[in-house]
Tab-separated table of C-alpha atoms in Angstrom:
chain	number	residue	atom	x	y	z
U	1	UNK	CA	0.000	0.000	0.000
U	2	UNK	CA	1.221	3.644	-1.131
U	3	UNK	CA	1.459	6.065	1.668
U	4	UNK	CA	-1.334	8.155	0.205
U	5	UNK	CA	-3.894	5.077	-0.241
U	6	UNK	CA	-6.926	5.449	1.278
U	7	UNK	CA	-7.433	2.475	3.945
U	8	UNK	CA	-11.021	0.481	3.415
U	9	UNK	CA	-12.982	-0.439	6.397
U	10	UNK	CA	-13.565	-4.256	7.415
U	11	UNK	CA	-11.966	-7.420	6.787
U	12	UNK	CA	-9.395	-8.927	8.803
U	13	UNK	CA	-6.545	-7.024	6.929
U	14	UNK	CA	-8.129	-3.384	6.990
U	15	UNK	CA	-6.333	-0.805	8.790
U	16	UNK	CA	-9.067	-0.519	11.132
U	17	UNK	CA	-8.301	-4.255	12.458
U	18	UNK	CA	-4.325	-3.797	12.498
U	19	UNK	CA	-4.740	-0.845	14.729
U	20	UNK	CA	-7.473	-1.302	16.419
U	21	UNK	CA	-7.222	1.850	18.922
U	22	UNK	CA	-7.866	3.662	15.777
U	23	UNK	CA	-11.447	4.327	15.223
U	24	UNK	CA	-12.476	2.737	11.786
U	25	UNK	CA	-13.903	5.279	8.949
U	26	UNK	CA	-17.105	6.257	8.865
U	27	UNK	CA	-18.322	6.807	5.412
U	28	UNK	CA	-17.314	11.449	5.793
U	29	UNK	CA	-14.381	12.759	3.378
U	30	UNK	CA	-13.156	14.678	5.485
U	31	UNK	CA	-12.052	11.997	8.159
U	32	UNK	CA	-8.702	10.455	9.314
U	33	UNK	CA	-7.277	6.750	7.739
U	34	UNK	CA	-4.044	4.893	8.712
U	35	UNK	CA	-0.883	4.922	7.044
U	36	UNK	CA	1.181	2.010	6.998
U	37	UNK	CA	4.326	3.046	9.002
U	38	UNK	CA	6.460	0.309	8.215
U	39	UNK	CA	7.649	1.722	5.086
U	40	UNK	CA	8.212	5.309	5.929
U	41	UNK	CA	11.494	6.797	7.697
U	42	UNK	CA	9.848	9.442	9.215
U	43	UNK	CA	7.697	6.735	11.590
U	44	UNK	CA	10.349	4.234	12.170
U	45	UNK	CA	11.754	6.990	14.695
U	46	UNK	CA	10.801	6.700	18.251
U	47	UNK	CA	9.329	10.222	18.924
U	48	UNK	CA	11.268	10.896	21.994
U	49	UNK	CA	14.409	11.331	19.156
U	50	UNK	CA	11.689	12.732	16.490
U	51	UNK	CA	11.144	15.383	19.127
U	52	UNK	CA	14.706	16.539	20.197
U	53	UNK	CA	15.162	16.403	16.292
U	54	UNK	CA	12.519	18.961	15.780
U	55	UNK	CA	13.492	21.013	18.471
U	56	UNK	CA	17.141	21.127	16.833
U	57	UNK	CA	15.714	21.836	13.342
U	58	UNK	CA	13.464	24.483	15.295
U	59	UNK	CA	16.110	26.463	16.194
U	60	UNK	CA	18.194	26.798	13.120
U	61	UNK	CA	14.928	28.195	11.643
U	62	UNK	CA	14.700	30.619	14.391
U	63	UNK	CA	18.615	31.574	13.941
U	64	UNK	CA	18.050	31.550	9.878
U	65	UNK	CA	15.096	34.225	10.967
U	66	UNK	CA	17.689	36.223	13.100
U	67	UNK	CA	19.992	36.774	10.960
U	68	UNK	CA	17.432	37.625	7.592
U	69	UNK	CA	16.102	39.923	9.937
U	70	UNK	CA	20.270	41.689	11.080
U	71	UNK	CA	20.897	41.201	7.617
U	72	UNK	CA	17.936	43.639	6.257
U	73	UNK	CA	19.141	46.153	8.919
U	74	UNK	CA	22.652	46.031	7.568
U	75	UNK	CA	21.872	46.695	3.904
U	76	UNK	CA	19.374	49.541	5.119
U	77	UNK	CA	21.909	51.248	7.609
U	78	UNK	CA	24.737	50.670	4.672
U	79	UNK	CA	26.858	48.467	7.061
U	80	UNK	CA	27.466	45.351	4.738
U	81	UNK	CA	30.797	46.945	3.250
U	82	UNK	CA	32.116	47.858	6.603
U	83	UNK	CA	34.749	44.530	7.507
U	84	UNK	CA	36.344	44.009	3.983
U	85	UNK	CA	37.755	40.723	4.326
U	86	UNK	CA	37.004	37.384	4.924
U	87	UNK	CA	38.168	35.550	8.004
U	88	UNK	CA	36.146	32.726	8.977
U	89	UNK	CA	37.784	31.519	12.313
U	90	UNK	CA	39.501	34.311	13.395
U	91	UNK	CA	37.233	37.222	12.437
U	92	UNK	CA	34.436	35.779	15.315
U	93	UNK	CA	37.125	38.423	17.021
U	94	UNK	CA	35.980	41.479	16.867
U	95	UNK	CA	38.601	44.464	17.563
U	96	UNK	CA	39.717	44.644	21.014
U	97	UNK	CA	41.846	47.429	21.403
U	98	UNK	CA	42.180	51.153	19.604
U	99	UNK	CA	44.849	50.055	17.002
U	100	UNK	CA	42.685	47.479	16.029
U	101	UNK	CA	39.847	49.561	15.144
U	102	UNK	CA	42.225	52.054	13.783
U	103	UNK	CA	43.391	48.747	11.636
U	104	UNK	CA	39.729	47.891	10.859
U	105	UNK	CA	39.149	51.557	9.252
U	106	UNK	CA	42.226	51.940	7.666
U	107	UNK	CA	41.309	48.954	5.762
U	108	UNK	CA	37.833	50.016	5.115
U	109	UNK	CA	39.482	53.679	3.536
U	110	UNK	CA	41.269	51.818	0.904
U	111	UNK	CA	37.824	50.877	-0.532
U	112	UNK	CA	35.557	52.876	-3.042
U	113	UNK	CA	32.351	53.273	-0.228
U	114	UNK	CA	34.362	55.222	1.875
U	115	UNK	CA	36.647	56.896	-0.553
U	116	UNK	CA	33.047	57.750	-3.044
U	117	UNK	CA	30.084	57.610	-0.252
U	118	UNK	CA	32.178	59.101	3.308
U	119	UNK	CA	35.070	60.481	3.143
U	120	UNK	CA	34.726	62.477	6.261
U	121	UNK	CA	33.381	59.480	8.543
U	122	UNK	CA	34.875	59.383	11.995
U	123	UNK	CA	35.969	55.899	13.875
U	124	UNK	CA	33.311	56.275	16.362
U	125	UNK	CA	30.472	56.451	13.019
U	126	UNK	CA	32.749	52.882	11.669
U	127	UNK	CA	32.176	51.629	14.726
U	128	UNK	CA	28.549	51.633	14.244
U	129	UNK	CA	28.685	50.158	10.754
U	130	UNK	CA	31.011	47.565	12.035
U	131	UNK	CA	28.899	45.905	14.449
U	132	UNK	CA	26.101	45.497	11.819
U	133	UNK	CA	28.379	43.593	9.565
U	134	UNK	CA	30.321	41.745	12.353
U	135	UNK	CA	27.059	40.832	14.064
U	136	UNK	CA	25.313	39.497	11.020
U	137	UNK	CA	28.432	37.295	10.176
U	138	UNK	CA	28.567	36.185	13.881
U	139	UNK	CA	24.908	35.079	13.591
U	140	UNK	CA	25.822	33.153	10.318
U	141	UNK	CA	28.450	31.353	11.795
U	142	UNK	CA	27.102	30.410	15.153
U	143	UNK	CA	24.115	28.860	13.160
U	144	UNK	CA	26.242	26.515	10.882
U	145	UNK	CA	28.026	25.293	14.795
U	146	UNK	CA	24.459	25.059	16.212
U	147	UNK	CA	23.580	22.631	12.502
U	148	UNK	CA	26.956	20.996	13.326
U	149	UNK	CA	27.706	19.841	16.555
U	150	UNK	CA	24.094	18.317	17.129
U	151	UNK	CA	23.878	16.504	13.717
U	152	UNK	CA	27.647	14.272	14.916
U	153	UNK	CA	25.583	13.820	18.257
U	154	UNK	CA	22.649	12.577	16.380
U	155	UNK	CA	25.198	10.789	14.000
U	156	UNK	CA	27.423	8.970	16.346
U	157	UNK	CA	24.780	7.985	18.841
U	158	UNK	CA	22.748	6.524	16.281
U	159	UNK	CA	19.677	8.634	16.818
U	160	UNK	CA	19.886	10.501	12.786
U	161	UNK	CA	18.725	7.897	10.118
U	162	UNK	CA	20.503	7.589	6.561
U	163	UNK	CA	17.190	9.760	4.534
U	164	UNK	CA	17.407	12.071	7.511
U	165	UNK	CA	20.683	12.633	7.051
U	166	UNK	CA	21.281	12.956	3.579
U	167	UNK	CA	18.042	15.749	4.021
U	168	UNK	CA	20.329	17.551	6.857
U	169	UNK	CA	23.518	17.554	4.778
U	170	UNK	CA	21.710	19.411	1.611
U	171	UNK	CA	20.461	21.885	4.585
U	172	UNK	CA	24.166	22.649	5.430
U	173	UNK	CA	24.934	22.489	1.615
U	174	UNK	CA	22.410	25.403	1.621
U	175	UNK	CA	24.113	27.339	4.433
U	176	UNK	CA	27.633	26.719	2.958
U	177	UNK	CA	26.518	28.341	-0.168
U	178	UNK	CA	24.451	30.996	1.326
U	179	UNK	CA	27.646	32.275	2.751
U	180	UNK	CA	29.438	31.944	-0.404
U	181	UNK	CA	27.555	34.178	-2.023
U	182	UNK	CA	26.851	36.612	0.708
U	183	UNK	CA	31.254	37.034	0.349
U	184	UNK	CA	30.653	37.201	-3.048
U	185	UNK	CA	28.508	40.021	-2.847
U	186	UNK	CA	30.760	41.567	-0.512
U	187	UNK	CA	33.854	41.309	-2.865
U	188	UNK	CA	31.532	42.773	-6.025
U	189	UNK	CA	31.126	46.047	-3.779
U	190	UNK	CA	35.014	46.729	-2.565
U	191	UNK	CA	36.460	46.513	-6.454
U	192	UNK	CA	35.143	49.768	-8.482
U	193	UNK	CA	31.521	50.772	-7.134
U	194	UNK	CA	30.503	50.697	-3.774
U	195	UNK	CA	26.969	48.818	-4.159
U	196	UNK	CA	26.265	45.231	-4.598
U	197	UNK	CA	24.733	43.355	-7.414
U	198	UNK	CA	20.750	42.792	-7.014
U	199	UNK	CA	20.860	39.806	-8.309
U	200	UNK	CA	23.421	38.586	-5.736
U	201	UNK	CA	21.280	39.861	-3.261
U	202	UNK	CA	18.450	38.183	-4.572
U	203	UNK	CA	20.339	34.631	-4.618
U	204	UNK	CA	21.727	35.503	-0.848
U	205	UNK	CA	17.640	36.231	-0.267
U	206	UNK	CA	16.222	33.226	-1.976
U	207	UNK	CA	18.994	30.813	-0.054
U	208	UNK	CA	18.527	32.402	3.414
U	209	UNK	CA	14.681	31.395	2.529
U	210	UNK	CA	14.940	28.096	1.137
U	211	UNK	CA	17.125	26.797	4.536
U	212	UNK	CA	14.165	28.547	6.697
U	213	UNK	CA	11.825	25.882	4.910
U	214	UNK	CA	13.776	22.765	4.383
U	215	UNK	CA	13.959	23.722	7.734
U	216	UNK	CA	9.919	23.799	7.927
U	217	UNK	CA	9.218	21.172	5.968
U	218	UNK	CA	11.696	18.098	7.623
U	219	UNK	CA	9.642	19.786	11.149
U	220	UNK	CA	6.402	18.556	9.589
U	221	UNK	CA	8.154	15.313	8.329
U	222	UNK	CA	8.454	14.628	11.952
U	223	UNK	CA	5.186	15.600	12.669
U	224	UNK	CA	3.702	13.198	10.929
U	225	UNK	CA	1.694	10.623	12.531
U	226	UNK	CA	-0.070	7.338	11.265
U	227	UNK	CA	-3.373	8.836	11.603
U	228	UNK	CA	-4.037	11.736	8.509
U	229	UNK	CA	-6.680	13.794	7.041
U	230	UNK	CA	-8.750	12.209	4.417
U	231	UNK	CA	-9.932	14.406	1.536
U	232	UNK	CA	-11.463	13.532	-1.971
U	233	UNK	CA	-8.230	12.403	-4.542
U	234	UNK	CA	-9.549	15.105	-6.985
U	235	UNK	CA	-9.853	18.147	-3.966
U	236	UNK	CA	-5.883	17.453	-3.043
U	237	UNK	CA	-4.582	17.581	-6.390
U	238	UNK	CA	-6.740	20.830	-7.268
U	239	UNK	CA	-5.668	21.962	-3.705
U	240	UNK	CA	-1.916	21.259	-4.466
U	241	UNK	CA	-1.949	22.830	-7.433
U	242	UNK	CA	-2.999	25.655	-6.403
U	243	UNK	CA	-0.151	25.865	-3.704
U	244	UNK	CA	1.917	25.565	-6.330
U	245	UNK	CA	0.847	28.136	-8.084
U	246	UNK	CA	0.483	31.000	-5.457
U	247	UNK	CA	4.098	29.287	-4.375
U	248	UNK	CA	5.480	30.571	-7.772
U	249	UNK	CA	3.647	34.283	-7.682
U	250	UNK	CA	5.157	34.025	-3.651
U	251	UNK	CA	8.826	33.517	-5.052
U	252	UNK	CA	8.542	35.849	-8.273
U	253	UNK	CA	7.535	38.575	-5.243
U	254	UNK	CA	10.890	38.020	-3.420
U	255	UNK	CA	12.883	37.813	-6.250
U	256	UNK	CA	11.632	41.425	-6.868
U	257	UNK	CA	11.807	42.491	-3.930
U	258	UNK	CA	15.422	41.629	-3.583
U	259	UNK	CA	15.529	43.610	-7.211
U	260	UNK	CA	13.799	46.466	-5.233
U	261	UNK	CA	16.391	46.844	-2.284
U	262	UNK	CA	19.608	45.932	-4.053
U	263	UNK	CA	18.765	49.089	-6.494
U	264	UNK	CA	17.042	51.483	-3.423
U	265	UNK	CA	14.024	51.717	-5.729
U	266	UNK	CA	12.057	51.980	-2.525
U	267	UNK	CA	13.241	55.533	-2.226
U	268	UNK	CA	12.024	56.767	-5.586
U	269	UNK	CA	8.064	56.842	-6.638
U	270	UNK	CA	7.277	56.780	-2.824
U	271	UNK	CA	3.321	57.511	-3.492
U	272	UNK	CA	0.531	54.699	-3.640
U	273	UNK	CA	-1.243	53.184	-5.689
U	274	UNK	CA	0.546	56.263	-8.420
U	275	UNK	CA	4.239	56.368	-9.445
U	276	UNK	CA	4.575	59.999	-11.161
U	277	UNK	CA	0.753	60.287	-11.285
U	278	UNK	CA	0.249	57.213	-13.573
U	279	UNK	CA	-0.418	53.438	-13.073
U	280	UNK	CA	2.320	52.393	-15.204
U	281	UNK	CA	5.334	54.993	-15.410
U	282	UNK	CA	6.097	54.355	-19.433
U	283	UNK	CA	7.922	57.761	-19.709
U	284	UNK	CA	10.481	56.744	-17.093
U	285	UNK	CA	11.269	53.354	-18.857
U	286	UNK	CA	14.583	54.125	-21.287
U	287	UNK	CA	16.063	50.440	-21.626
U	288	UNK	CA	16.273	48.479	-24.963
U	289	UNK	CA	14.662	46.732	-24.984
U	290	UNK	CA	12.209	47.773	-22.970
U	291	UNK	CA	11.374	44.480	-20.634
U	292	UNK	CA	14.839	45.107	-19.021
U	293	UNK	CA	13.566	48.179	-17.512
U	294	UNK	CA	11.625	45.193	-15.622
U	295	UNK	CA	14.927	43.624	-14.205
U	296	UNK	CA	17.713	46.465	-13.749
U	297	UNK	CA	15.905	50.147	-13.105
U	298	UNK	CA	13.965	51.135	-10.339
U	299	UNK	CA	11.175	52.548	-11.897
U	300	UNK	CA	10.457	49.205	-13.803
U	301	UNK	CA	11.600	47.120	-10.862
U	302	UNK	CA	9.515	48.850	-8.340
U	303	UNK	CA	6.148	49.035	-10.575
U	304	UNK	CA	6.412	45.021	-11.320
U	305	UNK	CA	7.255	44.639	-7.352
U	306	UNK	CA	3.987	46.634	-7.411
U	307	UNK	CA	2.009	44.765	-9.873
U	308	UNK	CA	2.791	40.546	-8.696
U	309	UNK	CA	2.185	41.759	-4.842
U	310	UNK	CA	-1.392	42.770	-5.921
U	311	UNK	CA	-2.019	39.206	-7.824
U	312	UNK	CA	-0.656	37.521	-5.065
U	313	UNK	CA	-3.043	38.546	-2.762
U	314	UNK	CA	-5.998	38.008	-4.921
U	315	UNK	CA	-4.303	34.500	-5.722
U	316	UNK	CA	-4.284	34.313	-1.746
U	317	UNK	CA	-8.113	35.139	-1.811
U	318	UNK	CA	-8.723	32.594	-4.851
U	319	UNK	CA	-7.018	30.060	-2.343
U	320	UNK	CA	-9.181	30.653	0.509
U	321	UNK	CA	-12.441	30.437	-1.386
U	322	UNK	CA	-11.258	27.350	-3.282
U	323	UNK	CA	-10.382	25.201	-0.409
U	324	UNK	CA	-13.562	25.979	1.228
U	325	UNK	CA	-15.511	25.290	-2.274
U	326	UNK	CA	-13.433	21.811	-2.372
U	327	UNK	CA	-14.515	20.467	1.209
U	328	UNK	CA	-10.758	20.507	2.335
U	329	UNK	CA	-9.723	19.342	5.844
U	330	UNK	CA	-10.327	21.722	8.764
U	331	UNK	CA	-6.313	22.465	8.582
U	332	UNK	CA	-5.795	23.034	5.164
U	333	UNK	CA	-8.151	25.670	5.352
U	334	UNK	CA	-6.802	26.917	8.334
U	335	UNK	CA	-3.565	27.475	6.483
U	336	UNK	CA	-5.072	28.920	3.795
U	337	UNK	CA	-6.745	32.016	5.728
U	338	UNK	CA	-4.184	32.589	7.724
U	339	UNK	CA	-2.025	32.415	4.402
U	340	UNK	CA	-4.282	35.467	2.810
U	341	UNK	CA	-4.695	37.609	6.518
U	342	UNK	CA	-0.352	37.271	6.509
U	343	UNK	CA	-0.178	38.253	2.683
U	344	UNK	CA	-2.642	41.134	3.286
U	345	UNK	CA	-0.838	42.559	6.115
U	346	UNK	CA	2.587	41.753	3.891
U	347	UNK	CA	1.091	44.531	1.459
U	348	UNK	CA	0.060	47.059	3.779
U	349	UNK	CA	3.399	47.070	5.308
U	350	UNK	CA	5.308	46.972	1.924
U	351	UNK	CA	3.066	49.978	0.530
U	352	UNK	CA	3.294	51.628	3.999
U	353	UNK	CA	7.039	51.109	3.778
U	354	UNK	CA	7.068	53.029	0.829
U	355	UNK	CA	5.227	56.542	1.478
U	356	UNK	CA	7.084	56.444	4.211
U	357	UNK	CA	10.611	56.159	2.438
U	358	UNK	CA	11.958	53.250	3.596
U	359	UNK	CA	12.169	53.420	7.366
U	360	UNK	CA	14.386	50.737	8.796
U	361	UNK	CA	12.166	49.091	11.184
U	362	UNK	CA	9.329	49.313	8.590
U	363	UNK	CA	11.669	47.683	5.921
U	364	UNK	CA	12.626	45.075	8.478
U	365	UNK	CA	9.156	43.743	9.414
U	366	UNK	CA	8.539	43.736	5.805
U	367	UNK	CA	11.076	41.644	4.927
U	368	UNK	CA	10.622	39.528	7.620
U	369	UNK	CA	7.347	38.596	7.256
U	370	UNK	CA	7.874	37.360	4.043
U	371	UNK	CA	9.692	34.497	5.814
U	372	UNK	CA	7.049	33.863	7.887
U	373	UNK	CA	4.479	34.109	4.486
U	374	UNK	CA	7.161	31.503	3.061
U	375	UNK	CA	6.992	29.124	6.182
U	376	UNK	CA	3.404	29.212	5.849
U	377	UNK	CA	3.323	28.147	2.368
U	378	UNK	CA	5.518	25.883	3.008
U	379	UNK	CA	3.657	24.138	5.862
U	380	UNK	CA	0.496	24.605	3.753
U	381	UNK	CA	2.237	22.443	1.054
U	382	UNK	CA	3.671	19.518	3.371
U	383	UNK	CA	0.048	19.236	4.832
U	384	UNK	CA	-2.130	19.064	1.811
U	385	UNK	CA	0.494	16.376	-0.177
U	386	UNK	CA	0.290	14.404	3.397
U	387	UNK	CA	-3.304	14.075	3.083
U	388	UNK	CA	-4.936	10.771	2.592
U	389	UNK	CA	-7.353	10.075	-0.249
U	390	UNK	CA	-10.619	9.230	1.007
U	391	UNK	CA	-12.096	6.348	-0.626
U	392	UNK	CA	-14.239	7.471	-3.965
U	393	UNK	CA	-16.951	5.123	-3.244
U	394	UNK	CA	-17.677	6.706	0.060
U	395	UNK	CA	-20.869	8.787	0.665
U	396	UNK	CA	-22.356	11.546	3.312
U	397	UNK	CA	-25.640	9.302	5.195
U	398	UNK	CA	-28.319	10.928	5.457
C-alpha cells in the first residue's frame, strides 16, 4: 500500500483491524485513515528522538530568521561593506583594542564606499557600521556550529537515520553556499563601485529562505503521525496545485523584492497606488529593450514589485475560497486564511514602507514577514500532499 492510499474499512486485513485503537472510517471525506508506518522513515523513529530532532531543526529556523532579519538592517543602515575581508575563524574576534579599530578603518578607507560615499566618517560612526556587519556574520556562523555539533551527536549515537541525514547535509549544503555568495557580494562592492549586485542579493535572499523551509518542511516530516486527514483524490490535487501556483507568484515577489532593495528603488516613486501620477510609469522606462527596464531600473523594478504583490493577494483570496468550495480538511483551510490575513498585512506594510521612504524598522518587518508568508506556504504544502485520499466510493448518510 502507497502512503497516500486510502485504507477500506472491514476485513481482517483493513487498517481498522491492524490498529485497532484507531477508530475505523465512517463513510465522511473529510475523516482520518491509517498509514502504513512500516515503510516510511519518518515513523520508524521513536518520537522521543523525532522530538529533540525537531526542536534542533526548530532552532536553526529561528537563527536563519535572526539573521534575515540583522541582515535587512545592515543593507538599510549601509553596514554590509564595513569589515572588507574574509576571516572565517579568526574574524568571530571582533577588535579589542584602539589600534585594532584604527586597523579595521584603515582597511575600510582603501575601498571605493568610503573613498566615493564618506570620506569624512569618523571611527566612532565605523564603529557603528562595524557591528552590523560583524554581528550578522557572527549570527551566520554560530548557526552553521548550532547545525553541526548536534547533527555528529545525532550521528554517532545513532539517533539521525541515513534519509534524515542525507536531508540535513543538503540543509548545510544550503548554508555553505548561502555564505558563499553573501562574500561574493561583498567582494563585487570593494572593487570599483561601492553597491552590490541585485541579483546577488536576490540569490543571498532566496537561499537564506529556502534553509528557513527545508527547515519547515523536515519539522512537519516529523510531525507526521499514522493517523491523517482524508480528503477527496480530486480536492488534493486541485488543492496542491494551487499551492503551487500561489508558491510561484510568492517567489517571483521576493525575487523582486530583492531587485527592489539591491537598487534602493524603494526611495524613488514613494506615493501609492501612483508612481509619477500614472499606473504604469512608461515615460520613465529608457532600456532596450524595454522588458529590461523590468529587471535592472527602479522605476520598472519597483512598478512590477507593485504589480505581482497585488495578484498575489488576490491569488491568496482565490485560495481561501477554493479550499472551502473543495470540502478541504479543517487544517488546510486553516492554512489557507491565515495564508491570505499574513499576505494582506505583507502589502500594507510593503506599501506603507514606501510613502514612508523606507524606514528601517518598517523595511525590516517587511522583509521579515515574508519568511514567515514563506513558512506558511511551506507548511500549507507539506500538509495538503500528506493528506490521505478518502475512498471514492464513500458517501455523506443521510
Amino acid at each position: 500500500m502507497s502512503a497516500f492510499d486510502a485504507v477500506q474499512d472491514g476485513g481482517s486485513g483493513s487498517a481498522a483491524a491492524r490498529h485497532p485503537q484507531i477508530p475505523p472510517h465512517r463513510g465522511r471525506l473529510n475523516s482520518e485513515v491509517v498509514e502504513e508506518p512500516h515503510d516510511d522513515w519518518r515513523l520508524r523513529l521513536p518520537e522521543s528522538a523525532r522530538r529533540r530532532i525537531r526542536h534542533w531543526l526548530g532552532t536553526i529556523a529561528a537563527m536563519t530568521f535572526l539573521v534575515l532579519a540583522v541582515g535587512g538592517v545592515t543593507r538599510l543602515t549601509h553596514s554590509g561593506l564595513s569589515i572588507v575581508d574574509w576571516r572565517p575563524f579568526v574574524g568571530v574576534v571582533p577588535p579589542l583594542s584602539q589600534s585594532e579599530w584604527v586597523d579595521n578603518f584603515e582597511r575600510y578607507q582603501q575601498f571605493p564606499e568610503y573613498r566615493q560615499l564618506r570620506p569624512h566618517m569618523t571611527l566612532a560612526e565605523y564603529k557603528r557600521i562595524f557591528f552590523w556587519e560583524y554581528l550578522h556574520r557572527v549570527l551566520a556562523r554560530l548557526t552553521g556550529l548550532v547545525f553541526l555539533v548536534p547533527f555528529a551527536f545525532f550521528w554517532l549515537s545513532g539517533t539521525i537515520t541515513r534519509p534524515l541525514a542525507w536531508r540535513a547535509l543538503a540543509l548545510f549544503a544550503l548554508g555553505a553556499t548561502q555564505g558563499m555568495v553573501g562574500w561574493l557580494m561583498v567582494q563585487s562592492g570593494l572593487i570599483d563601485r561601492p553597491s552590490v549586485s541585485h541579483y546577488g542579493l536576490a540569490a543571498h535572499l532566496f537561499l537564506a529562505l529556502a534553509i528557513f523551509g527545508q527547515c519547515i518542511w523536515l519539522i512537519r516530516d516529523l510531525s507526521l503521525g499514522v493517523t491523517r486527514p482524508a480528503v477527496a483524490a480530486v480536492a488534493r490535487r486541485r488543492a496542491g496545485r494551487a499551492l503551487i501556483a500561489v508558491g510561484g507568484l510568492l517567489g517571483l515577489q521576493i525575487v523582486w523584492g530583492a531587485f527592489v532593495a539591491g537598487l534602493k528603488a524603494g526611495l524613488v516613486f514613494n506615493t501609492f497606488p501612483l508612481m509619477d501620477g500614472a499606473l504604469v510609469p512608461f515615460t520613465h522606462w529608457t532600456s532596450s529593450p524595454a522588458a529590461l527596464d523590468l529587471v535592472q531600473q527602479p522605476s520598472g523594478v519597483q512598478w512590477l514589485h507593485r504589480v505581482i504583490g497585488t495578484v498575489l493577494v488576490v491569488a491568496a483570496y482565490l485560495l481561501r475560497r477554493g479550499f472551502r468550495q473543495l470540502s478541504m480538511d479543517r487544517t488546510s483551510i486553516t492554512f489557507s486564511v491565515v495564508l491570505l490575513w499574513a499576505t494582506a498585512a505583507q502589502y500594507a506594510l510593503g506599501v506603507l514602507t514606501l510613502v514612508l521612504f523606507v524606514p528601517v524598522g518598517f523595511a525590516v518587518a517587511h522583509q521579515a514577514m515574508a519568511m514567515v508568508i514563506v513558512g506558511l506556504w511551506v507548511g500549507a504544502v507539506h500538509h495538503v500532499r500528506h493528506l490521505a485520499t478518502a475512498p471514492a466510493t464513500r458517501r455523506v448518510n443521510s
